[in-house]
Amino acid sequence: MGNLKSIAGISIPDSIIANQATELLREHGTEFIYNHSLRVFLFSSLNGQRQQLKYDAELLYISSVFHDLGLTPHYSSPDLRFEVDGANAARDFLKSHGLPKESLQLVWDTIALHTTIGIAEHKEPEVALMYSGVGLDVMGEGYEHLSAANREEIISIFPRNDFKKNIIPTFFAGFEHKTETTFGNIKADVCAFMIPNFERKNFCNCILHSPWSE
């Protein structure tokens, strides 16, 4: 990121921990995921500013940096949701820096719940804000609150790179080897989009085929 200190009026955290997190994103992520993750931080922060919320900017930044690292080969597990892989990686990283248990849990929740519609927005400000930033970048939720000036400044520095075309295959590449982890969450839609005749696991079938006699 070089010497960028402030973008769209939002200060970029410049602590040792923040810089080390950024380096991990650069090392293990792609340019596409990097740009998305930084936009998520900025959009989340702008939403926090607009709503006059108090939040920890450094923890929000680290959460944003790690939120999609579970899609990358380095951090991806064989059998956990990619959101949990990213959350676990961030927690281990922060633990190695001696952060308190409360901070570890907050960042874990922020990342693990960032695709969980109907829950994340009711949690702590960091959790709710990053969820909102992801929603804005991926689906345009709250687009009407983003000024043209801020939008243009952010996208000039962190371009979208044909985002609509590339984000679905990027998601899919992160859990193609474990599509069962998408049961009960929105990433099952990605599998259905990418895999011809994809058969989703069905909750009602789980009930009807349980070992209970009635």
C-alpha positions as a printed Julia matrix, in Angstrom:
214×3 Matrix{Float64}:
   0.0     0.0     0.0
   3.05    2.2     0.16
   2.59    5.52    1.93
  -1.21    5.74    1.74
  -2.31    7.09    5.1
  -5.88    8.1     4.38
  -8.39    7.16    1.69
 -11.86    8.73    1.41
 -11.17   10.35    4.78
 -10.54    6.99    6.46
  -7.16    6.42    8.12
  -5.48    3.13    7.23
  -4.12    1.49   10.42
  -0.33    1.6    10.33
   0.61   -0.4    13.42
   3.07   -3.3    13.39
   0.18   -5.76   13.68
  -1.8    -4.13   10.86
   1.24   -4.06    8.56
   2.08   -7.69    9.29
  -1.53   -8.69    8.53
  -1.33   -6.78    5.22
   1.87   -8.64    4.34
   0.14  -11.99    4.94
  -2.68  -10.91    2.63
  -0.18   -9.89   -0.05
   1.75  -13.15    0.35
  -1.12  -15.63    0.41
  -3.97  -13.78   -1.3
  -4.37  -12.51   -4.85
  -4.51   -8.94   -6.1
  -8.26   -9.47   -6.58
  -8.8   -10.56   -2.94
  -6.43   -7.84   -1.71
  -8.37   -5.07   -3.45
 -11.7    -6.5    -2.27
 -10.48   -6.78    1.34
  -9.22   -3.19    1.46
 -12.43   -1.88   -0.09
 -14.37   -3.83    2.56
 -12.4    -2.08    5.31
 -13.02    1.35    3.78
 -16.71    0.74    3.13
 -17.14   -0.67    6.65
 -15.38    2.36    8.14
 -17.47    4.82    6.12
 -20.6     3.06    7.36
 -19.29    3.3    10.92
 -18.58    7.01   10.46
 -22.03    7.65    8.96
 -23.72    5.77   11.83
 -21.45    7.43   14.43
 -20.48    4.06   15.88
 -17.54    3.5    18.19
 -15.37    0.64   16.97
 -11.77   -0.55   17.05
 -10.34    0.45   13.65
  -7.31   -1.83   13.97
  -9.41   -4.91   14.74
 -11.83   -4.02   11.94
  -8.86   -3.68    9.58
  -7.36   -7.03   10.57
 -10.77   -8.68   10.25
 -11.15   -7.22    6.76
  -7.67   -8.36    5.75
  -8.26  -11.93    6.93
 -11.94  -12.29    6.02
 -11.36  -14.1     2.69
  -7.97  -15.67    3.4
  -9.83  -18.92    4.15
 -10.39  -19.14    0.38
  -6.64  -19.37   -0.26
  -4.71  -22.66   -0.42
  -2.43  -21.62    2.46
  -5.25  -21.2     4.96
  -7.9   -23.55    3.56
  -8.77  -26.66    5.61
 -10.15  -29.89    4.14
 -13.45  -29.74    6.01
 -14.29  -26.39    7.63
 -16.26  -23.47    6.21
 -13.87  -21.0     4.59
 -15.15  -18.29    6.94
 -14.01  -20.39    9.92
 -10.61  -21.02    8.32
 -10.09  -17.27    7.99
 -11.34  -16.65   11.52
  -9.0   -19.3    12.94
  -6.04  -17.86   11.03
  -6.75  -14.34   12.33
  -7.16  -15.6    15.89
  -3.84  -17.46   15.75
  -2.15  -14.38   14.29
  -3.49  -12.07   17.01
  -2.77  -14.6    19.75
   0.88  -14.64   18.64
   0.9   -10.86   19.27
  -0.5   -11.28   22.79
  -3.88   -9.64   22.24
  -6.51  -10.23   24.94
  -9.07  -13.0    24.7
 -11.89  -10.51   24.06
 -10.13   -9.12   20.99
  -9.45  -12.62   19.66
 -13.12  -13.55   20.04
 -14.34  -10.31   18.47
 -12.18  -10.76   15.37
 -13.09  -14.45   15.16
 -16.79  -13.59   15.21
 -16.36  -10.73   12.73
 -14.79  -13.05   10.16
 -16.74  -16.23   10.87
 -20.1   -14.44   10.63
 -19.41  -12.17    7.67
 -21.73  -14.15    5.36
 -24.37  -14.92    8.0
 -27.43  -12.93    7.0
 -29.81  -12.03    9.82
 -27.26  -12.5    12.63
 -24.08  -10.49   12.0
 -25.84   -7.13   11.74
 -27.11   -7.51   15.33
 -23.69   -8.23   16.88
 -20.91   -5.87   18.06
 -20.09   -2.83   15.88
 -17.01   -4.47   14.32
 -19.03   -7.57   13.33
 -21.95   -5.55   12.01
 -19.76   -3.06   10.17
 -17.62   -5.58    8.32
 -20.76   -7.5     7.37
 -22.1    -4.22    5.93
 -18.84   -3.53    4.08
 -18.86   -6.99    2.51
 -22.51   -6.54    1.56
 -21.75   -3.2    -0.08
 -18.81   -4.46   -2.11
 -20.32   -7.8    -3.15
 -24.02   -7.04   -3.54
 -24.23   -3.25   -3.51
 -26.13   -3.13   -0.22
 -26.18    0.47    1.01
 -24.76    1.74   -2.3
 -27.04    4.77   -2.04
 -25.17    5.93    1.1
 -21.77    5.9    -0.66
 -20.9     9.28   -2.16
 -19.66    9.35   -5.75
 -16.44   11.05   -4.6
 -15.66    8.35   -2.03
 -16.61    5.58   -4.43
 -14.39    6.9    -7.19
 -11.42    7.51   -4.88
 -11.61    4.01   -3.37
 -12.04    2.24   -6.71
  -9.2     4.22   -8.31
  -6.83    2.86   -5.65
  -8.38   -0.6    -5.22
  -9.96   -1.39   -8.61
 -12.84   -3.86   -8.9
 -11.17   -5.75  -11.78
 -14.36   -7.04  -13.44
 -15.67   -7.96   -9.99
 -19.1    -9.29  -10.95
 -17.54  -11.73  -13.4
 -14.68  -12.85  -11.14
 -16.03  -13.01   -7.58
 -18.22  -16.11   -7.97
 -15.41  -18.28   -9.45
 -13.07  -16.86   -6.77
 -15.46  -17.97   -4.03
 -15.94  -21.37   -5.64
 -12.2   -22.04   -5.96
 -11.96  -21.7    -2.18
 -14.42  -24.48   -1.35
 -14.66  -26.57   -4.51
 -12.98  -29.39   -2.56
 -15.51  -29.2     0.29
 -18.9   -28.2    -1.13
 -20.63  -29.9     1.83
 -19.51  -26.94    3.98
 -21.97  -24.72    2.11
 -25.0   -26.56    3.53
 -27.29  -24.06    5.24
 -25.45  -20.96    4.04
 -25.46  -18.63    1.05
 -22.37  -20.18   -0.53
 -24.55  -23.13   -1.61
 -25.83  -20.67   -4.24
 -22.25  -20.41   -5.56
 -22.03  -24.2    -5.89
 -25.38  -24.3    -7.69
 -24.17  -21.57  -10.06
 -20.83  -23.27  -10.8
 -21.73  -26.99  -10.81
 -24.23  -28.34  -13.34
 -27.02  -30.28  -11.55
 -25.55  -29.56   -8.12
 -27.64  -31.31   -5.49
 -27.91  -29.31   -2.31
 -28.18  -31.07    1.0
 -31.72  -30.48    2.2
 -32.7   -29.77    5.81
 -36.14  -31.36    5.43
 -34.53  -34.56    4.12
 -32.25  -34.55    7.16
 -35.37  -34.51    9.36
 -37.29  -37.13    7.41
 -34.33  -39.52    7.15
 -33.14  -39.22   10.73
 -32.74  -42.49   12.72
 -35.81  -41.64   14.84
 -38.83  -43.89   14.21
 -41.24  -40.94   14.31
